[in-house]
Amino acid sequence: MPQKSVAQRITAATGVDADSWIKNSPQFFTAISAQTTANTAIRFFVGLSVALGIASVLVVVVVQKSREIGILRAMGISQGQILRVFLLQGGLLGLGGALVGSAIGGGGLMLWQHFALNAEGTPMFPLIFDAELLGIALALATITGLVAAVAPAMRAARLDPVVAIGG
Amino acid sequence: MAELAAVVELRGVRKAYNAGTPIETEVLHGIDLTLQKGEFCAVVGPSGSGKSTLLNIVGLLDRPSAGTLAINGEATATLNDRALTRLRGHSIGFVFQHHHLITAFTALENVMMPMLGAEEFPNEAMRQRAALLIDNVGLTAWANNLAGNMSGGQQQRVAVARALAMNPSLLLADEPTGNLDTKSADEVFALLRRFNQEHGTTVLFVTHNPLLAERCDKTIQVIDGKLTG
Ligand SMILES: Nc1ncnc2c1ncn2[C@@H]1O[C@H](COP(=O)(O)OP(=O)(O)OP(=O)(O)O)[C@@H](O)[C@H]1O
Ligand SMILES: [Mg+2]
């Protein structure tokens, strides 16, 4: 229990009566951990809806472009190459969306910091730019896009060229 | 042996659509056909007789239900999709009734397409070869125009240039002049004829136009899924 040892060390070092805030305010701790769980759930479902959104966009693209896909197949473009095109599109959609989202989110935060001030004029919350979090978000979104593209891309690659070209 | 092999060799080729279902219909009933290097062969026959089906099979876009097909002496029955695609990309060019160009790309980019599939050309070589082909079909001035903004005759000439991008030994043309006015049709036919003569490209040319069929080396007639004449 690291919290306890911190409290004990403070007591030992300063003689004041220190105790873990988790023990003193269990409701507060429960509230925070509930919020963390809710955050994770929200992120998961946002990710899921992003994946479904990208997948459905790609399914429509595959249907709309099936004639072109058939032509490309007739011209010697392989199933693997078609597959790669749509995986790339999925990944780029994910990455692009995350870039735009991060820019809007970051901009919003800066505005918030600019206008949400304490009475004495200091920002209400310190704004910390976490490059690692940004990197993780971009990577995760790209991977989500790629994964979402797998089914539509396989569908595109397996199109029968004769049917796709239309006779 | 390879040098003597026919470009196209079909033996007893049959094709049934919806095989194994109650609506199974056999469209080709045992086709034998041999095309040598440099032959320019017209394919005529009534609508629905199986000409396009035949071309799709020869072009490795579809597999026969029975019988054998060899391209340049290479038997195709046991090839997987990857090998068929490779053989198609390197040895066979297609021109369809509709140009089927990608209209958002330029004429030049359309001609580069089959070379992208082969993945063995550096970009600059591809561009030069495409430019040469565009020049051969007389469209240098339009090379950087979007394919969607060209006339029907021009589009079909770009499609011919695209079909020849990999210098295929076999060119399959399914009514390439069907949608064109007489003058454009003549131009496209003349192009095919010229490539056939200059490069020894074997051509299988489907047409409903008896005047054009007459100008081919030989004519095969497809009637109810069988060859006559
Ligand atoms: N995918 C398919 N499924 C079922 N039947 C088909 C299919 N494609 C073609 N057919 C049938 O096969 C027959 C031959 O068709 P095909 O397109 O080869 O004829 P065609 O000689 O090219 O005709 P046209 O001159 O009109 O182009 C037709 O009866 C057609 O309805
Ligand atoms: Mg046809």
Coordinates of C-alpha atoms and ligand atoms in Angstrom, one line a residue:
Chain A
M1 CA 0.0 0.0 0.0
P2 CA 2.1 3.0 -1.2
Q3 CA -0.5 5.5 0.1
K4 CA -0.1 4.3 3.6
S5 CA 3.6 4.4 3.4
V6 CA 3.4 8.0 2.2
A7 CA 1.2 8.9 5.2
Q8 CA 3.5 7.1 7.5
R9 CA 6.5 8.8 6.2
I10 CA 4.9 12.2 6.6
T11 CA 4.0 11.4 10.1
A12 CA 7.5 10.1 10.9
A13 CA 9.2 13.1 9.2
T14 CA 7.0 16.0 10.5
G15 CA 5.1 14.6 13.5
V16 CA 1.8 15.8 12.1
D17 CA -1.1 13.4 12.0
A18 CA -1.2 12.3 8.3
D19 CA -3.5 9.7 6.8
S20 CA -4.4 8.5 3.3
W21 CA -7.1 10.6 1.6
I22 CA -8.4 7.4 0.1
K23 CA -9.2 6.1 3.6
N24 CA -10.6 9.4 4.7
S25 CA -12.8 10.2 1.8
P26 CA -13.9 6.8 0.3
Q27 CA -16.8 8.3 -1.5
F28 CA -14.6 10.7 -3.3
F29 CA -12.3 7.9 -4.3
T30 CA -15.2 5.8 -5.5
A31 CA -16.5 8.8 -7.5
I32 CA -13.1 9.2 -9.2
S33 CA -12.7 5.6 -10.0
A34 CA -16.2 5.4 -11.4
Q35 CA -15.4 8.4 -13.6
T36 CA -12.3 6.6 -14.8
T37 CA -14.3 3.5 -15.7
A38 CA -16.9 5.7 -17.4
N39 CA -14.2 7.4 -19.4
T40 CA -12.8 4.1 -20.5
A41 CA -16.2 2.9 -21.5
I42 CA -16.9 6.1 -23.4
R43 CA -13.6 5.8 -25.3
F44 CA -14.3 2.2 -26.1
F45 CA -17.7 3.0 -27.6
V46 CA -16.4 6.1 -29.4
G47 CA -13.7 3.9 -30.9
L48 CA -16.3 1.3 -31.8
S49 CA -18.6 3.8 -33.6
V50 CA -15.6 5.3 -35.4
A51 CA -14.7 1.8 -36.6
L52 CA -18.3 1.1 -37.7
G53 CA -18.4 4.5 -39.4
I54 CA -15.2 3.9 -41.4
A55 CA -16.3 0.4 -42.2
S56 CA -19.7 1.5 -43.6
V57 CA -18.1 4.4 -45.6
L58 CA -15.7 1.9 -47.1
V59 CA -18.5 -0.6 -47.9
V60 CA -20.2 2.1 -49.8
V61 CA -17.0 3.1 -51.6
V62 CA -16.4 -0.6 -52.6
V63 CA -19.9 -0.9 -54.0
Q64 CA -19.6 2.5 -55.9
K65 CA -16.2 1.6 -57.2
S66 CA -16.8 -2.0 -58.1
R67 CA -16.6 -1.3 -61.9
E68 CA -13.2 0.4 -61.5
I69 CA -12.1 -2.5 -59.2
G70 CA -13.1 -5.0 -61.9
I71 CA -11.3 -3.0 -64.6
L72 CA -8.1 -2.8 -62.4
R73 CA -8.3 -6.6 -61.9
A74 CA -8.7 -7.0 -65.7
M75 CA -5.6 -4.9 -66.1
G76 CA -3.5 -7.2 -63.9
I77 CA -3.9 -5.5 -60.6
S78 CA -3.8 -8.4 -58.0
Q79 CA -6.2 -9.1 -55.2
G80 CA -3.4 -8.2 -52.8
Q81 CA -3.0 -4.7 -54.4
I82 CA -6.7 -4.0 -54.2
L83 CA -6.7 -5.2 -50.6
R84 CA -3.9 -2.8 -49.8
V85 CA -5.6 0.2 -51.4
F86 CA -8.6 -0.2 -49.1
L87 CA -6.6 -0.9 -46.0
L88 CA -4.6 2.2 -46.7
Q89 CA -7.8 4.2 -47.2
G90 CA -9.2 2.9 -43.8
G91 CA -5.9 3.7 -42.0
L92 CA -5.7 7.2 -43.6
L93 CA -9.4 7.9 -42.7
G94 CA -8.6 6.9 -39.1
L95 CA -5.4 9.0 -39.0
G96 CA -7.0 12.0 -40.7
G97 CA -10.0 11.9 -38.4
A98 CA -7.7 11.7 -35.3
L99 CA -5.6 14.7 -36.6
V100 CA -8.6 16.8 -37.2
G101 CA -10.1 15.7 -33.8
S102 CA -6.9 16.4 -32.0
A103 CA -6.7 19.9 -33.5
I104 CA -10.3 20.7 -32.6
G105 CA -9.8 19.3 -29.1
G106 CA -6.5 21.1 -28.6
G107 CA -7.9 24.4 -29.9
G108 CA -11.0 24.0 -27.6
L109 CA -8.8 23.4 -24.6
M110 CA -6.7 26.5 -25.4
L111 CA -9.8 28.6 -25.7
W112 CA -11.1 27.2 -22.5
Q113 CA -7.9 28.0 -20.8
H114 CA -8.1 31.5 -22.2
F115 CA -11.6 32.3 -21.0
A116 CA -12.1 30.0 -18.0
L117 CA -10.3 32.0 -15.4
N118 CA -10.2 32.1 -11.6
A119 CA -11.3 35.3 -9.8
E120 CA -7.7 36.5 -9.7
G121 CA -7.2 36.0 -13.5
T122 CA -5.2 32.8 -13.5
P123 CA -6.4 29.8 -15.6
M124 CA -8.8 27.5 -13.8
F125 CA -6.9 24.4 -14.9
P126 CA -3.2 24.1 -15.9
L127 CA -3.0 23.0 -19.5
I128 CA -0.5 20.2 -20.1
F129 CA 0.3 19.2 -23.6
D130 CA 0.9 15.5 -23.6
A131 CA 2.7 14.5 -26.8
E132 CA 2.7 10.9 -25.8
L133 CA -1.1 10.9 -25.4
L134 CA -1.4 12.5 -28.8
G135 CA 0.9 9.9 -30.4
I136 CA -1.1 7.1 -28.8
A137 CA -4.4 8.6 -29.9
L138 CA -3.1 8.9 -33.5
A139 CA -1.7 5.4 -33.6
L140 CA -4.9 3.9 -32.0
A141 CA -7.1 5.8 -34.5
T142 CA -5.0 4.6 -37.5
I143 CA -5.1 1.0 -36.2
T144 CA -8.9 1.3 -35.7
G145 CA -9.3 2.5 -39.3
L146 CA -7.1 -0.3 -40.6
V147 CA -9.0 -3.0 -38.6
A148 CA -12.4 -1.5 -39.7
A149 CA -11.2 -1.6 -43.4
V150 CA -10.4 -5.4 -43.3
A151 CA -13.8 -6.6 -44.1
P152 CA -14.6 -4.1 -46.9
A153 CA -11.1 -4.5 -48.4
M154 CA -11.5 -8.3 -48.5
R155 CA -14.8 -7.8 -50.2
A156 CA -13.2 -5.5 -52.8
A157 CA -10.4 -7.9 -53.4
R158 CA -12.7 -10.9 -53.9
L159 CA -15.0 -9.2 -56.4
D160 CA -15.6 -11.2 -59.5
P161 CA -14.1 -9.0 -62.2
V162 CA -16.7 -10.2 -64.8
V163 CA -19.6 -9.3 -62.6
A164 CA -17.9 -6.1 -61.4
I165 CA -17.3 -4.8 -64.9
G166 CA -20.9 -5.8 -65.8
G167 CA -20.7 -8.2 -68.7
Chain B
M1 CA 8.7 -25.6 -77.5
A2 CA 7.7 -22.2 -76.1
E3 CA 8.4 -20.4 -79.4
L4 CA 6.1 -22.8 -81.3
A5 CA 3.3 -22.6 -78.8
A6 CA 0.1 -21.0 -79.9
V7 CA -0.9 -17.8 -78.2
V8 CA -4.3 -19.1 -77.4
E9 CA -5.3 -22.8 -77.3
L10 CA -8.8 -23.8 -76.2
R11 CA -9.8 -27.5 -76.2
G12 CA -13.4 -28.5 -75.5
V13 CA -14.1 -25.4 -73.5
R14 CA -17.6 -25.3 -71.9
K15 CA -19.0 -22.7 -69.7
A16 CA -22.1 -23.0 -67.5
Y17 CA -23.5 -20.2 -65.5
N18 CA -25.1 -20.8 -62.1
A19 CA -23.6 -24.3 -62.1
G20 CA -25.1 -26.7 -59.6
T21 CA -28.3 -24.7 -59.3
P22 CA -31.8 -25.3 -60.8
I23 CA -31.1 -22.4 -63.2
E24 CA -27.8 -23.8 -64.5
T25 CA -27.4 -22.8 -68.2
E26 CA -24.6 -23.9 -70.4
V27 CA -23.6 -21.0 -72.6
L28 CA -20.5 -22.4 -74.4
H29 CA -20.7 -26.0 -75.6
G30 CA -17.2 -27.3 -76.3
I31 CA -15.1 -24.6 -78.0
D32 CA -11.9 -25.5 -79.8
L33 CA -9.9 -22.5 -80.9
T34 CA -6.2 -22.0 -81.7
L35 CA -4.7 -18.6 -82.4
Q36 CA -1.1 -18.2 -83.6
K37 CA 1.1 -15.3 -83.0
G38 CA 0.1 -12.3 -85.0
E39 CA -3.3 -13.5 -86.0
F40 CA -6.1 -10.9 -86.2
C41 CA -9.3 -12.8 -85.8
A42 CA -12.8 -11.4 -85.9
V43 CA -15.6 -12.9 -83.7
V44 CA -19.1 -12.4 -84.9
G45 CA -22.4 -13.9 -84.0
P46 CA -25.8 -12.9 -82.7
S47 CA -26.4 -11.2 -79.4
G48 CA -26.3 -13.6 -76.5
S49 CA -24.5 -16.3 -78.5
G50 CA -21.6 -16.3 -76.0
K51 CA -18.9 -14.0 -77.6
S52 CA -18.2 -12.0 -74.4
T53 CA -18.3 -15.2 -72.3
L54 CA -15.6 -16.6 -74.7
L55 CA -13.5 -13.5 -74.4
N56 CA -13.7 -13.5 -70.6
I57 CA -12.5 -17.0 -70.5
V58 CA -9.7 -16.5 -72.9
G59 CA -8.8 -13.3 -70.9
L60 CA -8.6 -15.3 -67.7
L61 CA -11.3 -13.2 -66.1
D62 CA -13.5 -16.3 -65.8
R63 CA -12.7 -20.0 -65.7
P64 CA -14.2 -22.6 -68.0
S65 CA -16.5 -25.2 -66.5
A66 CA -14.8 -27.9 -68.6
G67 CA -12.0 -28.1 -71.2
T68 CA -8.6 -26.6 -71.2
L69 CA -7.1 -23.3 -72.0
A70 CA -3.4 -22.5 -72.6
I71 CA -1.9 -19.0 -73.1
N72 CA 1.5 -19.0 -74.8
G73 CA 1.7 -22.7 -74.1
E74 CA 1.1 -22.3 -70.4
A75 CA -1.8 -24.4 -69.1
T76 CA -4.1 -22.3 -66.9
A77 CA -6.4 -24.8 -65.2
T78 CA -4.1 -25.3 -62.2
L79 CA -3.1 -21.7 -61.8
N80 CA -4.3 -19.8 -58.7
D81 CA -5.8 -16.3 -58.8
R82 CA -2.4 -14.7 -58.2
A83 CA -0.7 -16.6 -61.1
L84 CA -3.7 -15.9 -63.4
T85 CA -3.6 -12.2 -62.5
R86 CA 0.1 -12.1 -63.3
L87 CA -0.3 -13.9 -66.6
R88 CA -3.2 -11.7 -67.5
G89 CA -1.4 -8.5 -66.6
H90 CA 1.7 -9.5 -68.6
S91 CA 0.3 -11.2 -71.6
I92 CA -3.3 -10.0 -72.2
G93 CA -4.7 -6.6 -72.9
F94 CA -8.5 -5.7 -72.9
V95 CA -10.5 -3.2 -74.7
F96 CA -14.2 -3.2 -73.9
Q97 CA -17.2 -1.7 -75.7
H98 CA -17.3 1.0 -73.1
H99 CA -13.9 2.6 -72.6
H100 CA -13.9 1.8 -68.8
L101 CA -11.2 4.5 -68.2
I102 CA -11.0 6.0 -64.8
T103 CA -12.5 9.3 -65.6
A104 CA -10.9 11.2 -62.7
F105 CA -7.4 10.3 -64.0
T106 CA -5.6 11.8 -66.9
A107 CA -5.2 9.9 -70.2
L108 CA -1.5 9.3 -69.3
E109 CA -2.3 8.0 -65.8
N110 CA -4.9 5.6 -67.3
V111 CA -2.3 4.2 -69.6
M112 CA 0.1 3.7 -66.7
M113 CA -2.4 1.6 -64.8
P114 CA -1.4 -1.9 -66.0
M115 CA 2.3 -1.0 -65.4
L116 CA 1.4 -0.2 -61.7
G117 CA 0.0 -3.7 -61.5
A118 CA 3.2 -5.3 -62.7
E119 CA 5.1 -3.4 -60.0
E120 CA 8.4 -3.7 -61.9
F121 CA 8.7 -0.3 -63.5
P122 CA 10.3 2.8 -61.9
N123 CA 7.9 5.7 -62.1
E124 CA 9.8 7.6 -64.8
A125 CA 10.0 4.5 -67.1
M126 CA 6.2 4.1 -66.7
R127 CA 5.5 7.7 -67.5
Q128 CA 7.7 7.5 -70.6
R129 CA 6.2 4.3 -71.9
A130 CA 2.7 5.7 -71.3
A131 CA 3.6 8.9 -73.1
L132 CA 5.0 6.9 -76.1
L133 CA 1.7 4.9 -76.3
I134 CA -0.4 8.0 -76.0
D135 CA 1.7 9.4 -78.9
N136 CA 1.1 6.2 -80.9
V137 CA -2.6 6.6 -80.7
G138 CA -2.2 10.3 -81.7
L139 CA -3.3 11.9 -78.4
T140 CA -0.1 13.6 -77.2
A141 CA -1.9 16.9 -77.0
W142 CA -4.5 15.3 -74.7
A143 CA -2.1 13.3 -72.5
N144 CA -2.8 15.4 -69.4
N145 CA -6.5 15.8 -70.0
L146 CA -8.8 14.1 -67.6
A147 CA -10.2 11.0 -69.3
G148 CA -13.7 12.1 -68.4
N149 CA -13.3 15.2 -70.5
M150 CA -12.5 13.5 -73.8
S151 CA -14.7 12.4 -76.7
G152 CA -15.8 8.8 -77.1
G153 CA -13.4 8.1 -79.9
Q154 CA -10.5 9.6 -78.0
Q155 CA -11.4 7.7 -74.8
Q156 CA -11.4 4.4 -76.8
R157 CA -8.0 5.3 -78.2
V158 CA -6.7 5.8 -74.7
A159 CA -8.3 2.5 -73.8
V160 CA -6.3 0.9 -76.7
A161 CA -3.1 2.5 -75.5
R162 CA -3.8 1.2 -72.0
A163 CA -4.4 -2.3 -73.2
L164 CA -1.0 -2.2 -75.0
A165 CA 0.9 -0.9 -72.0
M166 CA 2.5 -4.2 -71.1
N167 CA 3.1 -5.1 -74.7
P168 CA 0.8 -8.1 -74.4
S169 CA 1.0 -11.0 -76.8
L170 CA -2.8 -11.1 -76.9
L171 CA -5.3 -8.3 -77.3
L172 CA -9.0 -9.0 -76.5
A173 CA -11.4 -6.4 -77.9
D174 CA -15.1 -6.9 -77.1
E175 CA -17.0 -4.6 -79.5
P176 CA -14.5 -1.8 -79.1
T177 CA -16.1 0.1 -81.9
G178 CA -19.7 -0.6 -80.9
N179 CA -20.4 2.8 -79.4
L180 CA -18.4 4.8 -81.9
D181 CA -19.4 6.7 -85.1
T182 CA -18.0 5.3 -88.3
K183 CA -15.0 7.6 -88.4
S184 CA -13.9 6.9 -84.8
A185 CA -14.6 3.2 -85.3
D186 CA -12.3 3.2 -88.3
E187 CA -9.6 5.0 -86.4
V188 CA -9.7 2.5 -83.5
F189 CA -9.8 -0.4 -85.9
A190 CA -6.8 0.9 -87.8
L191 CA -4.9 1.3 -84.5
L192 CA -5.5 -2.3 -83.5
R193 CA -4.5 -3.4 -87.0
R194 CA -1.3 -1.3 -86.8
F195 CA -0.2 -2.7 -83.4
N196 CA -1.1 -6.2 -84.7
Q197 CA 1.2 -5.7 -87.6
E198 CA 4.1 -3.8 -85.9
H199 CA 4.3 -5.9 -82.7
G200 CA 2.8 -9.2 -83.8
T201 CA 0.1 -8.8 -81.2
T202 CA -2.6 -11.5 -81.6
V203 CA -6.0 -9.9 -81.7
L204 CA -9.5 -11.3 -80.9
F205 CA -11.9 -8.7 -82.1
V206 CA -15.7 -9.0 -81.4
T207 CA -17.8 -7.0 -83.8
H208 CA -21.3 -6.7 -85.2
N209 CA -19.9 -4.8 -88.1
P210 CA -19.5 -7.1 -91.2
L211 CA -17.3 -4.5 -93.0
L212 CA -14.8 -4.5 -90.1
A213 CA -14.9 -8.3 -89.8
E214 CA -14.0 -8.6 -93.5
R215 CA -10.8 -6.7 -92.9
C216 CA -9.6 -9.3 -90.3
D217 CA -7.3 -12.2 -91.2
K218 CA -10.0 -14.7 -90.3
T219 CA -13.5 -14.7 -88.8
I220 CA -15.0 -17.1 -86.3
Q221 CA -18.7 -17.2 -85.8
V222 CA -20.3 -18.0 -82.5
I223 CA -23.8 -19.3 -82.7
D224 CA -25.6 -20.7 -79.6
G225 CA -22.3 -21.3 -77.9
K226 CA -20.6 -23.2 -80.7
L227 CA -18.0 -22.1 -83.3
T228 CA -18.9 -22.2 -87.0
G229 CA -16.9 -21.0 -89.9
Ligands
LIG1 N1 -23.2 -13.9 -65.3 C1 -24.1 -14.5 -66.1 N2 -25.0 -15.3 -65.4 C2 -25.9 -16.0 -66.2 N3 -26.0 -15.9 -67.5 C3 -25.1 -15.2 -68.1 C4 -24.1 -14.4 -67.5 N4 -23.4 -13.7 -68.4 C5 -24.0 -14.0 -69.6 N5 -25.0 -14.9 -69.4 C6 -25.8 -15.4 -70.5 O1 -24.9 -16.1 -71.4 C7 -25.3 -15.9 -72.8 C8 -24.1 -15.4 -73.6 O2 -23.8 -14.1 -73.1 P1 -22.7 -13.2 -73.8 O3 -22.6 -11.9 -73.0 O4 -21.4 -14.0 -73.8 O5 -23.2 -13.0 -75.2 P2 -22.6 -12.1 -76.4 O6 -22.4 -13.0 -77.6 O7 -21.4 -11.3 -75.9 O8 -23.8 -11.1 -76.7 P3 -23.7 -9.5 -77.1 O9 -23.5 -9.5 -78.6 O10 -25.1 -9.0 -76.8 O11 -22.6 -8.9 -76.4 C9 -26.5 -15.0 -72.7 O12 -27.7 -15.8 -72.9 C10 -26.4 -14.4 -71.4 O13 -27.7 -14.1 -70.9
MG2 MG -21.0 -9.3 -75.5

